[in-house]
């Protein structure tokens, strides 16, 4: 079975998720990738696909549709797996891309964005509803995303749990950090691109509370954004690393006392899973996606999030990571769900 992945922006969490999809099903499917690299948000990951074709970085929407059509024509895949909203729109808008072969992973639907007006979000919902007719299946990254896909009228919906694979050195570094508590104050860490989705203002308000309570605390944002956004965080005492490769991020994360997630909307953030897999306790803002994933310590306000983070840092052993990884987020479950959807779509398209 040939699977062609279309990615509008290769970088960050989408790249990490794609690497796991390919790894989970490589024994049963041959994977190809066509995408636009995002150099400033590269993770340093090898996707493990036999062919990774770079799409031009500066193309109009019509030319992007043509580039997607060309990738499909060259590959002749059994399944066209499109990732995120833009790639999903480019592929499904083309009548030359067989709709009965398209599997769509939104990685969070665009109409979930809270930084857009109600009218804009409604327009995005209507667009997704129309494009659902040209979607053979949705590989959802969370139960929330699966439920939304069902409401849109997609014929086949599968919840494909996200999985993270961590190198042994990161786990050993975490074990060493846990056994040798430093003389510094608690270290609170978040990760990702500084952008409206991650709501840096919410995180900044949380950081102020944490630093007011413990001036010796270290609050770190692993990632970067515009110079202005980075400076706003630095001005209140947050250490901003700028964009770093995944290996560097994991090293920083392994030394954290608490992982703090402030996003206003999400699909299924890989950084939460990475923190939990390392054994770093997770506290997060209460949003529908994280509720559906079963994240346990969720709060609605910055002050409540800071308070929960402080209590978690004081009692990390009794707190646990705050997410059950073994029951759902494992390679076997991911492989079964993803391969099952691929096979259904490929079989019905023949």
XYZ file of C-alpha atoms in Angstrom:
350
model
C 0.000 0.000 0.000
C 1.348 3.425 -0.980
C 0.587 6.383 1.296
C 1.357 9.946 0.204
C 1.445 12.509 3.019
C 0.755 16.135 2.079
C 1.978 18.674 4.631
C 1.649 22.408 4.064
C 4.220 23.275 6.747
C 6.764 20.654 7.817
C 7.891 21.536 11.309
C 7.045 21.363 14.990
C 4.480 18.929 16.328
C 3.111 17.914 12.912
C 6.543 16.610 11.918
C 6.856 14.717 15.202
C 3.405 13.167 14.741
C 4.128 12.264 11.111
C 7.369 10.522 12.104
C 5.407 8.283 14.487
C 2.696 7.524 11.893
C 5.317 6.396 9.401
C 7.210 4.353 11.976
C 4.036 2.632 13.206
C 2.898 1.448 9.770
C 6.142 1.153 7.765
C 5.950 -2.665 7.749
C 2.613 -2.527 5.927
C 2.790 0.666 3.858
C 5.284 2.556 1.725
C 5.266 6.223 2.709
C 5.998 9.313 0.632
C 5.945 12.915 1.840
C 5.341 16.145 -0.074
C 5.553 19.253 2.041
C 6.818 22.767 2.520
C 9.636 22.829 5.083
C 9.455 25.379 7.861
C 13.205 25.892 8.454
C 12.778 28.059 11.524
C 10.650 25.358 13.166
C 12.540 22.244 12.147
C 12.841 19.498 14.735
C 15.861 17.722 13.280
C 13.795 14.555 12.876
C 14.323 12.005 10.126
C 10.863 11.104 8.857
C 12.003 7.706 7.664
C 10.122 7.981 4.370
C 11.796 6.781 1.160
C 10.902 9.991 -0.635
C 10.460 13.436 0.876
C 9.633 15.986 -1.804
C 9.909 19.643 -0.908
C 7.124 21.841 -2.214
C 8.124 25.426 -3.089
C 7.833 27.838 -0.187
C 6.238 30.668 -2.157
C 3.287 29.572 -4.224
C -0.204 30.967 -4.652
C -3.075 28.753 -3.459
C -3.863 27.748 -7.065
C -0.250 26.741 -7.681
C -0.180 24.840 -4.412
C -3.206 22.872 -5.584
C -1.324 22.140 -8.810
C 1.767 21.037 -6.825
C -0.373 18.668 -4.756
C -1.949 17.275 -7.940
C 1.519 16.715 -9.396
C 2.675 14.854 -6.266
C -0.393 12.610 -6.463
C 0.133 11.993 -10.189
C 3.792 11.066 -9.688
C 3.205 8.806 -6.672
C -0.125 7.188 -7.628
C -0.910 6.416 -3.964
C -3.571 4.177 -2.507
C -4.102 6.733 0.268
C -3.523 10.497 0.248
C -3.047 11.521 3.886
C -3.343 15.296 4.250
C -2.206 17.067 7.402
C -3.645 20.307 8.855
C -6.154 22.745 7.415
C -4.261 24.230 4.461
C -3.052 20.915 3.049
C -6.538 19.546 3.650
C -8.050 22.389 1.646
C -5.542 22.170 -1.234
C -6.013 18.429 -1.737
C -9.748 18.249 -1.259
C -10.448 21.305 -3.433
C -8.891 19.546 -6.433
C -11.061 17.329 -8.582
C -7.867 15.602 -9.771
C -7.161 14.234 -6.303
C -9.437 11.186 -5.817
C -11.746 12.048 -2.937
C -12.238 8.374 -2.110
C -8.522 8.090 -1.234
C -8.209 11.159 1.011
C -7.531 10.706 4.727
C -7.499 13.997 6.636
C -5.820 14.787 9.950
C -6.719 18.360 10.982
C -4.278 18.491 13.925
C -7.019 20.798 15.335
C -9.780 22.205 13.130
C -9.365 25.855 12.158
C -12.793 26.766 13.514
C -11.528 25.908 17.006
C -9.338 29.029 16.958
C -10.404 31.506 19.626
C -8.406 34.395 18.135
C -10.816 34.662 15.195
C -14.171 36.412 15.038
C -17.342 34.382 15.311
C -18.102 35.071 11.636
C -14.662 33.872 10.566
C -14.974 30.694 12.606
C -18.424 30.019 11.154
C -17.014 30.434 7.634
C -14.271 27.910 8.437
C -16.841 25.479 9.831
C -18.933 25.745 6.680
C -15.847 25.203 4.523
C -14.944 22.058 6.490
C -18.534 20.872 6.196
C -18.404 21.209 2.403
C -14.981 19.586 2.139
C -16.163 16.666 4.275
C -17.921 15.408 1.138
C -14.503 14.945 -0.446
C -13.013 13.155 2.548
C -12.845 9.368 2.694
C -11.806 9.352 6.341
C -10.481 11.414 9.224
C -7.580 10.222 11.362
C -8.310 12.306 14.455
C -5.611 13.089 17.012
C -8.015 13.340 19.948
C -11.506 12.168 20.896
C -12.559 15.835 20.617
C -11.344 16.003 17.015
C -13.070 12.705 16.218
C -16.376 13.995 17.582
C -16.121 17.201 15.537
C -15.351 15.204 12.367
C -18.455 13.106 12.989
C -20.599 16.228 13.267
C -19.224 17.445 9.942
C -20.512 14.280 8.294
C -17.249 12.508 7.446
C -17.958 8.906 6.425
C -15.154 7.215 8.384
C -13.606 8.584 11.557
C -10.873 6.915 13.590
C -9.245 8.224 16.738
C -5.518 7.666 16.175
C -3.757 8.328 19.489
C -0.534 10.294 19.379
C 2.624 8.484 20.450
C 6.109 9.715 21.319
C 9.370 7.808 21.051
C 12.073 9.088 23.357
C 15.794 8.330 23.140
C 17.292 6.427 26.049
C 19.622 9.280 26.978
C 16.639 11.581 27.648
C 15.072 9.064 30.031
C 18.411 8.598 31.796
C 18.860 12.350 32.084
C 15.404 12.636 33.633
C 16.178 9.872 36.119
C 19.417 11.601 37.113
C 17.668 14.959 37.558
C 14.987 13.373 39.762
C 17.594 11.719 41.968
C 19.667 14.874 42.400
C 17.423 17.826 43.183
C 19.325 21.051 42.640
C 19.708 24.037 44.890
C 17.674 26.192 42.523
C 13.979 26.927 42.911
C 11.337 24.979 40.980
C 11.729 24.894 37.196
C 8.524 25.423 35.198
C 8.695 24.766 31.460
C 6.465 25.095 28.417
C 7.263 24.436 24.755
C 6.162 25.452 21.292
C 6.025 28.373 18.929
C 5.132 31.686 20.579
C 1.875 32.364 18.734
C -1.809 33.053 19.455
C -2.604 29.333 19.745
C -0.215 28.945 22.692
C -1.582 32.173 24.234
C 1.651 33.746 25.520
C -0.373 36.337 27.448
C -2.021 33.567 29.498
C 1.370 31.985 30.088
C 2.885 35.358 31.039
C 0.163 35.907 33.632
C 0.823 32.422 35.006
C 4.567 33.108 35.085
C 4.057 36.342 37.041
C 2.162 34.413 39.713
C 4.849 31.725 39.879
C 7.686 34.247 40.159
C 5.814 36.362 42.679
C 5.398 33.334 44.916
C 8.932 32.030 44.350
C 11.403 34.634 43.028
C 14.015 31.877 42.801
C 11.860 29.846 40.397
C 12.920 29.405 36.780
C 10.220 29.768 34.130
C 11.252 28.689 30.639
C 9.652 28.867 27.206
C 11.268 26.283 24.932
C 10.725 27.809 21.515
C 10.556 31.182 19.875
C 8.459 33.702 18.046
C 8.773 37.262 16.859
C 11.397 39.418 18.623
C 8.583 41.450 20.177
C 6.795 38.371 21.556
C 10.029 36.965 22.955
C 10.932 40.271 24.606
C 7.515 40.545 26.310
C 8.140 37.215 28.012
C 11.743 38.017 28.892
C 10.694 41.331 30.419
C 8.769 39.532 33.171
C 11.541 37.022 33.872
C 10.790 34.129 31.497
C 13.818 32.518 29.846
C 13.074 32.139 26.133
C 15.361 29.720 24.299
C 14.395 30.538 20.711
C 13.633 27.652 18.350
C 15.657 24.562 19.251
C 15.907 21.056 17.853
C 14.020 18.240 19.526
C 17.133 16.769 21.165
C 17.861 20.077 22.909
C 14.214 20.454 23.878
C 14.141 16.991 25.442
C 17.250 17.777 27.467
C 15.623 20.930 28.829
C 12.354 19.133 29.452
C 14.084 16.314 31.337
C 15.324 18.831 33.903
C 11.903 20.434 34.466
C 9.911 20.094 37.683
C 6.544 20.828 36.045
C 5.389 21.191 32.456
C 2.879 24.074 32.123
C 0.640 24.210 29.016
C -1.319 27.418 28.347
C -2.719 26.900 24.817
C -6.125 28.362 23.988
C -6.899 25.592 21.478
C -5.200 22.330 20.564
C -5.345 19.072 18.675
C -3.170 16.715 20.700
C 0.078 18.441 21.688
C 3.147 16.233 21.368
C 4.992 18.222 24.035
C 2.493 17.161 26.698
C 3.059 13.530 25.757
C 6.834 14.007 25.743
C 6.728 15.545 29.213
C 4.527 12.767 30.548
C 6.670 10.070 28.940
C 9.719 11.559 30.651
C 7.864 11.548 33.964
C 7.506 15.330 34.218
C 4.198 16.285 35.886
C 1.818 18.135 33.546
C -0.543 20.977 34.425
C -2.554 22.710 31.712
C -5.254 25.155 30.805
C -8.725 23.633 30.667
C -9.771 23.298 27.024
C -11.995 20.730 25.338
C -9.212 18.855 23.540
C -7.196 18.237 26.708
C -10.323 17.224 28.622
C -11.043 14.621 25.933
C -7.474 13.305 26.188
C -7.833 12.767 29.922
C -5.250 15.297 31.124
C -5.956 15.443 34.850
C -4.745 18.791 36.205
C -6.622 21.414 34.204
C -7.386 24.988 35.291
C -9.333 27.870 33.734
C -7.343 30.896 34.942
C -3.643 31.834 35.145
C -3.799 32.169 38.939
C -5.379 28.729 39.339
C -2.871 27.221 36.906
C 0.035 28.763 38.818
C -1.330 27.511 42.129
C -1.720 23.961 40.791
C 1.778 24.092 39.285
C 3.237 25.161 42.646
C 1.474 22.383 44.534
C 2.589 19.857 41.920
C 6.208 21.012 42.194
C 6.097 20.584 45.983
C 4.781 17.003 45.760
C 5.937 15.570 42.420
C 6.008 11.934 43.555
C 2.431 11.909 44.792
C 1.237 14.028 41.867
C 2.240 11.644 39.075
C 2.436 12.859 35.490
C -1.282 13.624 35.159
C -1.914 11.556 32.020
C -2.343 7.811 31.488
C 0.032 6.948 28.647
C -0.032 3.167 28.829
C -3.731 2.590 28.189
C -4.098 4.588 24.950
C -0.939 6.362 23.820
C 1.079 3.379 22.695
C 2.455 2.251 19.341
C 0.207 -0.817 19.065
C -2.966 1.236 19.494
C -1.737 3.854 17.027
C -0.781 1.275 14.422
C -4.097 -0.582 14.698
C -6.196 2.572 14.347
C -4.200 4.162 11.540
C -3.621 1.033 9.483
C -7.263 0.027 9.907
C -8.395 3.354 8.446
C -5.863 3.175 5.604
C -7.022 -0.318 4.665
C -10.691 0.662 4.716
C -10.061 3.656 2.460
C -7.738 1.800 0.068
C -10.129 -1.167 -0.237
C -13.210 0.956 -0.942
C -11.318 3.004 -3.552
C -10.321 0.002 -5.660
